[in-house]
PDB file of C-alpha atoms in Angstrom:
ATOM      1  CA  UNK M  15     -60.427-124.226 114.566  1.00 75.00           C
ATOM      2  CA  UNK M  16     -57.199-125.104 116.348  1.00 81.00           C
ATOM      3  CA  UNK M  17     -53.089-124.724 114.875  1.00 79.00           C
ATOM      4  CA  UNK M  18     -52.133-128.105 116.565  1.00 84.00           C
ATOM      5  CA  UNK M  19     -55.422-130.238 117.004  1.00 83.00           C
ATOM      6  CA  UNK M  20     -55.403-129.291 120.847  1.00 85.00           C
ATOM      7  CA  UNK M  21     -55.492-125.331 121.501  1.00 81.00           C
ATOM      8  CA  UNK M  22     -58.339-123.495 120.118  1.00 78.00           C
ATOM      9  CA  UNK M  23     -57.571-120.461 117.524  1.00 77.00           C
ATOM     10  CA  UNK M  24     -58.534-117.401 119.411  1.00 71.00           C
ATOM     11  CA  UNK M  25     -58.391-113.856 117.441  1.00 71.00           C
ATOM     12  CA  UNK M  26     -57.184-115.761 114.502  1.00 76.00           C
ATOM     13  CA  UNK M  27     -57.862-116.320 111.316  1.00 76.00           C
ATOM     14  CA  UNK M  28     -56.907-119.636 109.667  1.00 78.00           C
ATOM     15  CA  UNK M  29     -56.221-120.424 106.158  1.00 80.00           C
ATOM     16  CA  UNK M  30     -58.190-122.906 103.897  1.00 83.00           C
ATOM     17  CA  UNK M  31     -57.162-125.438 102.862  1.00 89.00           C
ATOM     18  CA  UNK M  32     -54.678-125.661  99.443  1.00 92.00           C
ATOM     19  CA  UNK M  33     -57.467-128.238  97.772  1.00 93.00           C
ATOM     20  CA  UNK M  34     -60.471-126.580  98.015  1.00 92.00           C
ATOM     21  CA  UNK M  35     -62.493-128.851  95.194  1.00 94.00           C
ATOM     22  CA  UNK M  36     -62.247-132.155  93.512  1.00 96.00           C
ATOM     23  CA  UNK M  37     -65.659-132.911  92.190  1.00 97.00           C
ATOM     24  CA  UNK M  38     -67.718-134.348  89.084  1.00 98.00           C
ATOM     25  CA  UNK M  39     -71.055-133.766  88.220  1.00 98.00           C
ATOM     26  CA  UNK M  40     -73.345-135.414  86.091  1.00 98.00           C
ATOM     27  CA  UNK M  41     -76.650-134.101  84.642  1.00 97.00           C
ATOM     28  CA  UNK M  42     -79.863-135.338  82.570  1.00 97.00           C
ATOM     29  CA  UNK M  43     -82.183-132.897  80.936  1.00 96.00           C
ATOM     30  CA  UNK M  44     -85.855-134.371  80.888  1.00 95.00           C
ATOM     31  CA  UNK M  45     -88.493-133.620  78.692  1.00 90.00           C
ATOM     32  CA  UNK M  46     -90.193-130.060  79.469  1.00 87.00           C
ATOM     33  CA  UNK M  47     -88.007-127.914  81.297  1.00 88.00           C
ATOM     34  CA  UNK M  48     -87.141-130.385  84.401  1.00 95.00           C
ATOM     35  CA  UNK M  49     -83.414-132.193  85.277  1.00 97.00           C
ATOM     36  CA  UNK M  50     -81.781-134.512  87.413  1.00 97.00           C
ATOM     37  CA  UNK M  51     -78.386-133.871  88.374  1.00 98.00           C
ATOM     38  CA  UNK M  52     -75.568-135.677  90.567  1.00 98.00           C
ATOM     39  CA  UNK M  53     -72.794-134.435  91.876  1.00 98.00           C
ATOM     40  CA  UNK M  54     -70.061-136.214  93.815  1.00 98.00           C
ATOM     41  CA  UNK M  55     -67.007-133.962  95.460  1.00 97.00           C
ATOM     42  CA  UNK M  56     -63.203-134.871  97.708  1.00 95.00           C
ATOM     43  CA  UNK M  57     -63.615-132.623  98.781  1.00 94.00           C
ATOM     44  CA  UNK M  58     -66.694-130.282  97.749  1.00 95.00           C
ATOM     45  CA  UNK M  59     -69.451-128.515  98.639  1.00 96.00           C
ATOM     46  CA  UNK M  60     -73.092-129.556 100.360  1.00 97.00           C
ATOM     47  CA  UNK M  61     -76.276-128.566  99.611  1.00 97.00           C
ATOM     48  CA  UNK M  62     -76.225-125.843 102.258  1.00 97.00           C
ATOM     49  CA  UNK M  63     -76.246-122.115 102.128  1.00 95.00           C
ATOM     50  CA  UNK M  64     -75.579-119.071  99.946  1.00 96.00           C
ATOM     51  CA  UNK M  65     -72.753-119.702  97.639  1.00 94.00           C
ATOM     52  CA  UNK M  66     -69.512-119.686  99.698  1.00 93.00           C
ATOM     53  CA  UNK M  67     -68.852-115.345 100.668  1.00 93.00           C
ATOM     54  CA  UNK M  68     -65.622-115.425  98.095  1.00 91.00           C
ATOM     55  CA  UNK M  69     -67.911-116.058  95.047  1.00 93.00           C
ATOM     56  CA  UNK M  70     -70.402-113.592  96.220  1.00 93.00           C
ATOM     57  CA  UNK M  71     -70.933-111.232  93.261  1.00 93.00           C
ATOM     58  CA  UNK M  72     -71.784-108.914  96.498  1.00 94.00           C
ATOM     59  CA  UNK M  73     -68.510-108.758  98.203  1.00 94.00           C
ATOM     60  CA  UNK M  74     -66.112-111.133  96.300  1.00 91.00           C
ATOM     61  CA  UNK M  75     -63.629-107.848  96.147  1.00 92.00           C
ATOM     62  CA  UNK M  76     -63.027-108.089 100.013  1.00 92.00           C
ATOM     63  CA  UNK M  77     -60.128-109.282 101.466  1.00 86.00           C
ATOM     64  CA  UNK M  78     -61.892-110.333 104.808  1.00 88.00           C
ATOM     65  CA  UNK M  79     -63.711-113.446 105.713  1.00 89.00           C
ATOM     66  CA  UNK M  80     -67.357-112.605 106.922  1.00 93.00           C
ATOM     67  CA  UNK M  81     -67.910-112.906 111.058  1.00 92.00           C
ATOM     68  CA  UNK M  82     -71.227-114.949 109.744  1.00 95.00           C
ATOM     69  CA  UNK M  83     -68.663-117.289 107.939  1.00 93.00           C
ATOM     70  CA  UNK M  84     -69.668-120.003 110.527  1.00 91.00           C
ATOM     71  CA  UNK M  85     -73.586-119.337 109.991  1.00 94.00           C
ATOM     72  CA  UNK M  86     -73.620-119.327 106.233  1.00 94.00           C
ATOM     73  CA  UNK M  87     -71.296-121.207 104.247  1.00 90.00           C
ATOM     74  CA  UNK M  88     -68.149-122.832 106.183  1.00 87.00           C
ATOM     75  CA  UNK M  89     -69.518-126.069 104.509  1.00 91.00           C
ATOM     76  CA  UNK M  90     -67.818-125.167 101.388  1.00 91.00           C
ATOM     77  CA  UNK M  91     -64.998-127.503 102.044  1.00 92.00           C
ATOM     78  CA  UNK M  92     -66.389-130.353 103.501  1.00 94.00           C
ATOM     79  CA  UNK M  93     -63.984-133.765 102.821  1.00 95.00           C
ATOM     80  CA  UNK M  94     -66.735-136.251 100.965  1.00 95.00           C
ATOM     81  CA  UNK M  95     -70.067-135.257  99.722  1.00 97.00           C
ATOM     82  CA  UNK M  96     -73.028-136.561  97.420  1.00 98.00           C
ATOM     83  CA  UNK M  97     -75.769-134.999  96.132  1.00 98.00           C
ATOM     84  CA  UNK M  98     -78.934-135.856  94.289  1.00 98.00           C
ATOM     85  CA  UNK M  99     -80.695-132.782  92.512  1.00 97.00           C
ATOM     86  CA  UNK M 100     -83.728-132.087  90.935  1.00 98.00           C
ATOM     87  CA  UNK M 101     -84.449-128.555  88.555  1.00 97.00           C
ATOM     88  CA  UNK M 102     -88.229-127.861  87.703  1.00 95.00           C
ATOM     89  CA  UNK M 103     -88.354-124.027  85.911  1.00 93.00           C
ATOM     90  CA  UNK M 104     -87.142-121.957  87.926  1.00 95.00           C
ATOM     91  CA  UNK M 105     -86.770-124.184  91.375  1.00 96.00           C
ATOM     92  CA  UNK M 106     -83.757-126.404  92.309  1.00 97.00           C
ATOM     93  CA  UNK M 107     -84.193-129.404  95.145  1.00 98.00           C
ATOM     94  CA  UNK M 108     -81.060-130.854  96.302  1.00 98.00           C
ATOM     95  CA  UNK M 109     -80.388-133.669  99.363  1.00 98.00           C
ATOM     96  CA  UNK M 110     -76.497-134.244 100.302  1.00 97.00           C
ATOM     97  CA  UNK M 111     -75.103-136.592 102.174  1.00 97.00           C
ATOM     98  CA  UNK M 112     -71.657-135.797 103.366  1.00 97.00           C
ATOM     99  CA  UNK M 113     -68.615-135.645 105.849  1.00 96.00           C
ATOM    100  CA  UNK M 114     -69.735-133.144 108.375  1.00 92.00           C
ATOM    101  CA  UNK M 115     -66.389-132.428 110.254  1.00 92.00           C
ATOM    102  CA  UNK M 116     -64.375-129.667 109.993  1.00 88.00           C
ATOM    103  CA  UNK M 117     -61.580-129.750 108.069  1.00 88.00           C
ATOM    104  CA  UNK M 118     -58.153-129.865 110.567  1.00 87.00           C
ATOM    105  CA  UNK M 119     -54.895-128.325 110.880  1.00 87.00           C
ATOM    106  CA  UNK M 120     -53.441-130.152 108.018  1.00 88.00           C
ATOM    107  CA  UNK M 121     -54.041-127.551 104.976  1.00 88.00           C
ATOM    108  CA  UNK M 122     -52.459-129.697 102.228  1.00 92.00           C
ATOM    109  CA  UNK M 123     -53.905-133.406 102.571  1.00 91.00           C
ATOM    110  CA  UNK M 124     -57.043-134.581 101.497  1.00 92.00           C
ATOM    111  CA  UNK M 125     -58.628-136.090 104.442  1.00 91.00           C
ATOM    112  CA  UNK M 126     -61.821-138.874 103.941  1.00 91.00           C
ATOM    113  CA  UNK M 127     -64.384-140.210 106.635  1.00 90.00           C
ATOM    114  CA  UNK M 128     -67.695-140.982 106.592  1.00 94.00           C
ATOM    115  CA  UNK M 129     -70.680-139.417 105.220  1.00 96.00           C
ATOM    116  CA  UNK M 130     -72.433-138.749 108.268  1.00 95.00           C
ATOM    117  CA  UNK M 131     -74.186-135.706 107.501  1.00 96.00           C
ATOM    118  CA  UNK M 132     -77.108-134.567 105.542  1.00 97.00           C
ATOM    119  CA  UNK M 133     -78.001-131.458 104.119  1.00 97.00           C
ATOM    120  CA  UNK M 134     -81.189-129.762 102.155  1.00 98.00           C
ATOM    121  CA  UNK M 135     -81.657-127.104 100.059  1.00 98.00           C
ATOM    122  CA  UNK M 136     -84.293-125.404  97.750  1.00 98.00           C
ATOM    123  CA  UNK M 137     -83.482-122.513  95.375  1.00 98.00           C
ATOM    124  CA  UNK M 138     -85.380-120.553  93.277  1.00 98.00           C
ATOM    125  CA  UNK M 139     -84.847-117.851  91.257  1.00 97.00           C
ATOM    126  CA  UNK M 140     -88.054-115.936  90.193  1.00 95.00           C
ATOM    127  CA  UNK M 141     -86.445-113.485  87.974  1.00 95.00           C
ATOM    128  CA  UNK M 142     -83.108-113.442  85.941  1.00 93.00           C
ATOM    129  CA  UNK M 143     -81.731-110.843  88.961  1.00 95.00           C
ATOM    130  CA  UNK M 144     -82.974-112.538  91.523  1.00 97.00           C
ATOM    131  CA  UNK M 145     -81.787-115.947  93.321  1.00 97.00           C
ATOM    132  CA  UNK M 146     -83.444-117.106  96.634  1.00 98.00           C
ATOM    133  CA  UNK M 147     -82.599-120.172  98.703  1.00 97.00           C
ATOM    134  CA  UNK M 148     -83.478-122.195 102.147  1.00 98.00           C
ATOM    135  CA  UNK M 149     -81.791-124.910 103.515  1.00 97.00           C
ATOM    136  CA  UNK M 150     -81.159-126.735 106.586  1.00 98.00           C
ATOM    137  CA  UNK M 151     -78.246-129.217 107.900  1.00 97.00           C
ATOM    138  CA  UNK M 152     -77.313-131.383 110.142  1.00 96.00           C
ATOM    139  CA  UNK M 153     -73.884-132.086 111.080  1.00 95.00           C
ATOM    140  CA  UNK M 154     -72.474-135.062 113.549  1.00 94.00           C
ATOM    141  CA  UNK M 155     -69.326-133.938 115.413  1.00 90.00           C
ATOM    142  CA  UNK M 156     -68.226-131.427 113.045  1.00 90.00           C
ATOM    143  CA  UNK M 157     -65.973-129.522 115.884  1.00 86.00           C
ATOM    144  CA  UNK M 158     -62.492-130.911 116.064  1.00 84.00           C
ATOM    145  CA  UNK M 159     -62.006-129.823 120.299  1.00 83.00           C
ATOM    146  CA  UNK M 160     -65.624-131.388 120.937  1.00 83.00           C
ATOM    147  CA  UNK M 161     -66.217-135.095 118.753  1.00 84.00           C
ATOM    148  CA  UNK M 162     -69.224-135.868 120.674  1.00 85.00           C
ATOM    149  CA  UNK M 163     -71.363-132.761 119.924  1.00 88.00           C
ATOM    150  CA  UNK M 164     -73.942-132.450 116.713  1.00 91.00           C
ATOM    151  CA  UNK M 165     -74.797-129.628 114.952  1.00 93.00           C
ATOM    152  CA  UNK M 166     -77.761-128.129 113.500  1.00 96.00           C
ATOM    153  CA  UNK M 167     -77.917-125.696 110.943  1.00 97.00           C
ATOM    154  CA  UNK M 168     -80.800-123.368 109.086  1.00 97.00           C
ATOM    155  CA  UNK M 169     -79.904-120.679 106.464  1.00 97.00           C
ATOM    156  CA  UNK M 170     -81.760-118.166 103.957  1.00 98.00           C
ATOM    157  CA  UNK M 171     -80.607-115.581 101.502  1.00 97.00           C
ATOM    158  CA  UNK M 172     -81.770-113.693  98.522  1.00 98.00           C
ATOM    159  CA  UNK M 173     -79.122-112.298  96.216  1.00 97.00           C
ATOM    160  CA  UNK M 174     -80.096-110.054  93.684  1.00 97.00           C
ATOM    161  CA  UNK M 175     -77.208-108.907  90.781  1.00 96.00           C
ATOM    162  CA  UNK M 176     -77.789-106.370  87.862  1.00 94.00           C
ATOM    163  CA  UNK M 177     -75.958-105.588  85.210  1.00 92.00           C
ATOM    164  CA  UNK M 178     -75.248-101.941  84.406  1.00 90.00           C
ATOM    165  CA  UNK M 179     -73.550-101.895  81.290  1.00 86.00           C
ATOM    166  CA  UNK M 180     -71.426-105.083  79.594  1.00 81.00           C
ATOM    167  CA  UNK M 181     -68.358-104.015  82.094  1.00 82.00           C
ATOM    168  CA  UNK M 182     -70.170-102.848  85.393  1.00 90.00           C
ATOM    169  CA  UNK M 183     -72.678-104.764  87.625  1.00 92.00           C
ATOM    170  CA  UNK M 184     -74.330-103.906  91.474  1.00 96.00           C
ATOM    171  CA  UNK M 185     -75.092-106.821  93.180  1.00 97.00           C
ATOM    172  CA  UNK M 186     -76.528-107.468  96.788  1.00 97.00           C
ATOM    173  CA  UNK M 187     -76.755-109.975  99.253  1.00 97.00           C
ATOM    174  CA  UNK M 188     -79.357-110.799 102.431  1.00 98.00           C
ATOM    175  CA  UNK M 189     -78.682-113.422 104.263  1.00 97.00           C
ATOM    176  CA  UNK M 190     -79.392-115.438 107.847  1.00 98.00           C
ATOM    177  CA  UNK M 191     -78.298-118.586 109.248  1.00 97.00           C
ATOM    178  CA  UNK M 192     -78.852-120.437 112.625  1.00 96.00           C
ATOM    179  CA  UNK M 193     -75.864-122.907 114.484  1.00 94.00           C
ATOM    180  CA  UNK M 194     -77.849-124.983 116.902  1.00 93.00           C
ATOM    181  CA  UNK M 195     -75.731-127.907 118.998  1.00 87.00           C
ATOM    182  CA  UNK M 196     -78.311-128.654 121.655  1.00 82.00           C
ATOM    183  CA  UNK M 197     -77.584-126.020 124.198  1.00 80.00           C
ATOM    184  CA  UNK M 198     -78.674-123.104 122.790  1.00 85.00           C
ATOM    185  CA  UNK M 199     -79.780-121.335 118.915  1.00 92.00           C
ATOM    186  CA  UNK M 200     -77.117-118.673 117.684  1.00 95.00           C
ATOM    187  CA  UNK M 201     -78.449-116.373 114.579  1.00 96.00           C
ATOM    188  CA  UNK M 202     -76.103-114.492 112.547  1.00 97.00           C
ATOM    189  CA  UNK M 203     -77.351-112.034 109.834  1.00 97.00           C
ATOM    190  CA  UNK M 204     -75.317-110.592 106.897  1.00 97.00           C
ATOM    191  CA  UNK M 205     -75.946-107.524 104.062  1.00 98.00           C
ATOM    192  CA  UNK M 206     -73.915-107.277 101.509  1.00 97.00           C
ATOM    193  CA  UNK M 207     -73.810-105.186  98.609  1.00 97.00           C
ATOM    194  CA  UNK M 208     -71.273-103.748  95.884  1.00 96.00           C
ATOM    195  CA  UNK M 209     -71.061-101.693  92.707  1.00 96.00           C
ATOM    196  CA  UNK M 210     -69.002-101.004  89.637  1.00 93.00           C
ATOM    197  CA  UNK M 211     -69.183 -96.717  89.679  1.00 92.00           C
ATOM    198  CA  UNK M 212     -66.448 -97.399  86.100  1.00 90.00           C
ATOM    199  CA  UNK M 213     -65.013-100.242  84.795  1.00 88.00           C
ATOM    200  CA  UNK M 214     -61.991-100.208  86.812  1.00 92.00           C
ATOM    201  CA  UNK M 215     -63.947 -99.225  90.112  1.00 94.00           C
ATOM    202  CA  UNK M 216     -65.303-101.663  92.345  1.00 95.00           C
ATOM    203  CA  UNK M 217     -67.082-100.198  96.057  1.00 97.00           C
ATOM    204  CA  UNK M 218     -67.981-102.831  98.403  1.00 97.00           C
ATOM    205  CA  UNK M 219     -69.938-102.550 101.808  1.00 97.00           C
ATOM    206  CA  UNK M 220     -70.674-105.610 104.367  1.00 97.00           C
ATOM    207  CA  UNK M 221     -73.124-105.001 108.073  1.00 97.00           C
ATOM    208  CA  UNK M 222     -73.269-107.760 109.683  1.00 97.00           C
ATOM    209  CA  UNK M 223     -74.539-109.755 113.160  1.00 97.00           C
ATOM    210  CA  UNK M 224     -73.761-112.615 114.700  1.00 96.00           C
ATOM    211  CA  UNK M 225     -74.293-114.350 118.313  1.00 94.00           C
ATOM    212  CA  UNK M 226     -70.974-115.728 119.346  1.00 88.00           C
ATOM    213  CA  UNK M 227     -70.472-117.847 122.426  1.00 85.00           C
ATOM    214  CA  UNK M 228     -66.715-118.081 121.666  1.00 81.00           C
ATOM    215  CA  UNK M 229     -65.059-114.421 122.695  1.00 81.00           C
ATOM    216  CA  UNK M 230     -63.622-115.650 126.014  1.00 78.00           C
ATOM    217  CA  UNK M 231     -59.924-116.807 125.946  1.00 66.00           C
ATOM    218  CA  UNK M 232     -60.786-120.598 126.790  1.00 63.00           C
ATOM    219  CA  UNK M 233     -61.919-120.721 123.691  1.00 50.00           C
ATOM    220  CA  UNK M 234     -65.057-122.652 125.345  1.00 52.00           C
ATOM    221  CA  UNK M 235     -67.923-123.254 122.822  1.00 55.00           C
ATOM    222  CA  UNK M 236     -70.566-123.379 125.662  1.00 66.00           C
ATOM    223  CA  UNK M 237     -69.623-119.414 127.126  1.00 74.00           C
ATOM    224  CA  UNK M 238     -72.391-117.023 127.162  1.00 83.00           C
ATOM    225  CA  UNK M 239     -73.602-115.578 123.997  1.00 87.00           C
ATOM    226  CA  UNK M 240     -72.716-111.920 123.038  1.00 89.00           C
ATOM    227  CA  UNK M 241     -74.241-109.612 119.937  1.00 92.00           C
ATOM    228  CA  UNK M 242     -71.225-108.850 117.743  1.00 92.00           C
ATOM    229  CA  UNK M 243     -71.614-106.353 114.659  1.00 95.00           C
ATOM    230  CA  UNK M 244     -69.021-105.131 111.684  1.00 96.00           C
ATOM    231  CA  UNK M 245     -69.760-102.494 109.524  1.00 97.00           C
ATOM    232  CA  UNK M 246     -66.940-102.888 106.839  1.00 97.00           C
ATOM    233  CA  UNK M 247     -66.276-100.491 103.557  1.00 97.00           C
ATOM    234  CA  UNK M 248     -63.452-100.650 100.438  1.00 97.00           C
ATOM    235  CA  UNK M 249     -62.762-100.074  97.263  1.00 97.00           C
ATOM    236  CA  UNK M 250     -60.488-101.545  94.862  1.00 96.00           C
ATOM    237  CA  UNK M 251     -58.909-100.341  91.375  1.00 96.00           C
ATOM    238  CA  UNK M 252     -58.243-102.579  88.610  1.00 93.00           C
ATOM    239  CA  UNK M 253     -55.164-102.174  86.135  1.00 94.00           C
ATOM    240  CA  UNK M 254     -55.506-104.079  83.542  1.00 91.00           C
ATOM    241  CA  UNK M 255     -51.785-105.695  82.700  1.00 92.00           C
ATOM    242  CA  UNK M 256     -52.270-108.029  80.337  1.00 91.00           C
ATOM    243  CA  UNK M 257     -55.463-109.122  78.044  1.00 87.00           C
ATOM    244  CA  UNK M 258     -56.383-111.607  80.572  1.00 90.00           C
ATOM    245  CA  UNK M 259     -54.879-110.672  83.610  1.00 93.00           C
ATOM    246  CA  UNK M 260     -55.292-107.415  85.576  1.00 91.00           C
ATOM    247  CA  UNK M 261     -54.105-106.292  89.207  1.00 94.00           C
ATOM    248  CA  UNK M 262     -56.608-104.556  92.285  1.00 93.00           C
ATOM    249  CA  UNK M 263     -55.498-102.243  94.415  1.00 96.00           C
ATOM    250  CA  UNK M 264     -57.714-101.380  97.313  1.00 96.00           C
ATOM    251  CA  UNK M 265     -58.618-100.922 101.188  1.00 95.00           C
ATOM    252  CA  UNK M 266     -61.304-101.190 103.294  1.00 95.00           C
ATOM    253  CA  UNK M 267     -61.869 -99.579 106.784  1.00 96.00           C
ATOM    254  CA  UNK M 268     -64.448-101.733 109.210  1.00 95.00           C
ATOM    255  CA  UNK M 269     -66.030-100.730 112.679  1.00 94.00           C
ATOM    256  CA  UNK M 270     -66.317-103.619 114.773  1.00 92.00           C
ATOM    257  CA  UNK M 271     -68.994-102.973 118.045  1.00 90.00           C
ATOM    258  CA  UNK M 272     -68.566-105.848 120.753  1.00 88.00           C
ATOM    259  CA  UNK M 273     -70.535-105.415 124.477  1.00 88.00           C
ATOM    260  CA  UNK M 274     -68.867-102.908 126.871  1.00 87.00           C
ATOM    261  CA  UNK M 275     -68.091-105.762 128.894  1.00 87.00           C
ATOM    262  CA  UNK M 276     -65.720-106.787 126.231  1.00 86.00           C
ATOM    263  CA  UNK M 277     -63.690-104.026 126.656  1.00 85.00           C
ATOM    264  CA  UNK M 278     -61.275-105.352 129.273  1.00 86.00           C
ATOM    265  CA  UNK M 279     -60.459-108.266 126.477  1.00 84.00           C
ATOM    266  CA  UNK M 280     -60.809-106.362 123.102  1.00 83.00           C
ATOM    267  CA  UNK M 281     -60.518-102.767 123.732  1.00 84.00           C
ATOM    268  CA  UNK M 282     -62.629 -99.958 123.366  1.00 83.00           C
ATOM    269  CA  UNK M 283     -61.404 -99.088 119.956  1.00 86.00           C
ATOM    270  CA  UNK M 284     -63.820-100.308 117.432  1.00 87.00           C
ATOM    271  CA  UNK M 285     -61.744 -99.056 114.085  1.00 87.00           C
ATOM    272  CA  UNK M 286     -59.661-101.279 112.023  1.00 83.00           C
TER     273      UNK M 286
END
């Protein structure tokens, strides 16, 4: 990610952008318990990943983007996408075809190119609290600072949500992912997991892994990989102000471990 197109965003965290979704989809129920399904999006989502970490049922009460972000779902806003799907029971098949780069500095346009990319993607959800998924991508010259270089991408996750009562739920998330551009695999894992204690009360918790080649200051993409880990908690409380609006009011406190030699950019504090 880069603020002007040219100088990489180091230590920063960048906004999305203001149109997150324009899509249509279109489905046909078959005989038996089978479907067909299309679904066009500009811009949308692929056929890749866990859903996107800010509908999460696991975590959606966190104010802070995942570290595995990259790994898992930063295809969520991709500029141009088609997919074809197919439901059977309790599986889903779906095969997208979309814009693979990533979006740019420009937060408030809606930017167009061609659909380059391909994703896959089987679900399945063998009971009504569970939801399990595998899928692969790959994306051509989706890094703005390096046009020439493809990306491959594998993910898997199981998400499993129960509900306690009609107002409380406890939900959890597991979930890996692979970035592969030729020179070398990167894994990231993620765990994820929350709970409604009352109805007002929401407690979150998020652990998480990820090998990162980008912690240098030249922002270079081809550095030596390093084992980062979070360990994040919150809570948030709910007032309820209006019959369908209500206001949260929370924290969270994270740990953040990085290699000793590290320290001399990030510090030897890991609290935050």
């Amino acid at each position: 990610e880069t603020a002007d197109g040219v100088q990489p965003l180091v230590d920063r965290q960048h906004p999305h952008e203001l149109v997150m979704e324009l899509s249509a989809t279109f489905r046909h129920v078959l005989p038996g318990r089978d479907a067909v399904f299309a679904y066009a999006a500009l811009p949308g989502e692929p056929a890749f990943g866990p859903p996107a970490f800010m509908h999460r049922a696991s975590i959606m009460d966190s104010p802070e983007a995942p570290i595995t972000h990259h790994w898992l779902d930063s295809t969520h806003v991709a500029f141009g996408v088609v997919t074809l799907g197919y439901v059977h029971d309790r599986w889903k098949f779906e095969a997208s075809r979309f814009n693979g780069r990533e979006p740019d500095q420009n937060r408030y346009d809606i930017e167009t190119g061609a659909l380059d990319s391909s994703a896959l993607r089987a679900s399945w959800n063998p009971a009504p609290r569970w939801s399990l998924q595998a899928s692969w991508a790959r994306l051509v010259s989706p890094e703005q600072l390096a046009p020439g270089e493809d990306q491959v991408k594998w993910s898997a996750s199981a998400l499993y949500a129960r509900a306690l009562d009609d107002d409380r739920l406890v939900a959890l998330t597991l979930a890996w992912g692979r970035r592969d551009s030729g020179h070398e695999a990167l894994d990231a894992w993620a765990l994820e997991a929350s709970v409604n204690p009352a109805r007002s009360w929401t407690l979150f918790a998020r652990a998480e892994r990820t090998d990162n080649n980008e912690l240098v200051p030249d922002g270079s993409s081809h550095g030596e990989p390093h084992g980062v880990s979070k360990l994040a908690v919150g809570a948030v409380r709910d007032f309820v102000v209006a019959r369908h609006a209500s206001i949260g009011v929370g924290a969270s406190y994270a740990l953040d471990f990085v290699p000793r030699t590290l320290d001399v950019l990030y510090g030897d504090d890991p609290a935050g």
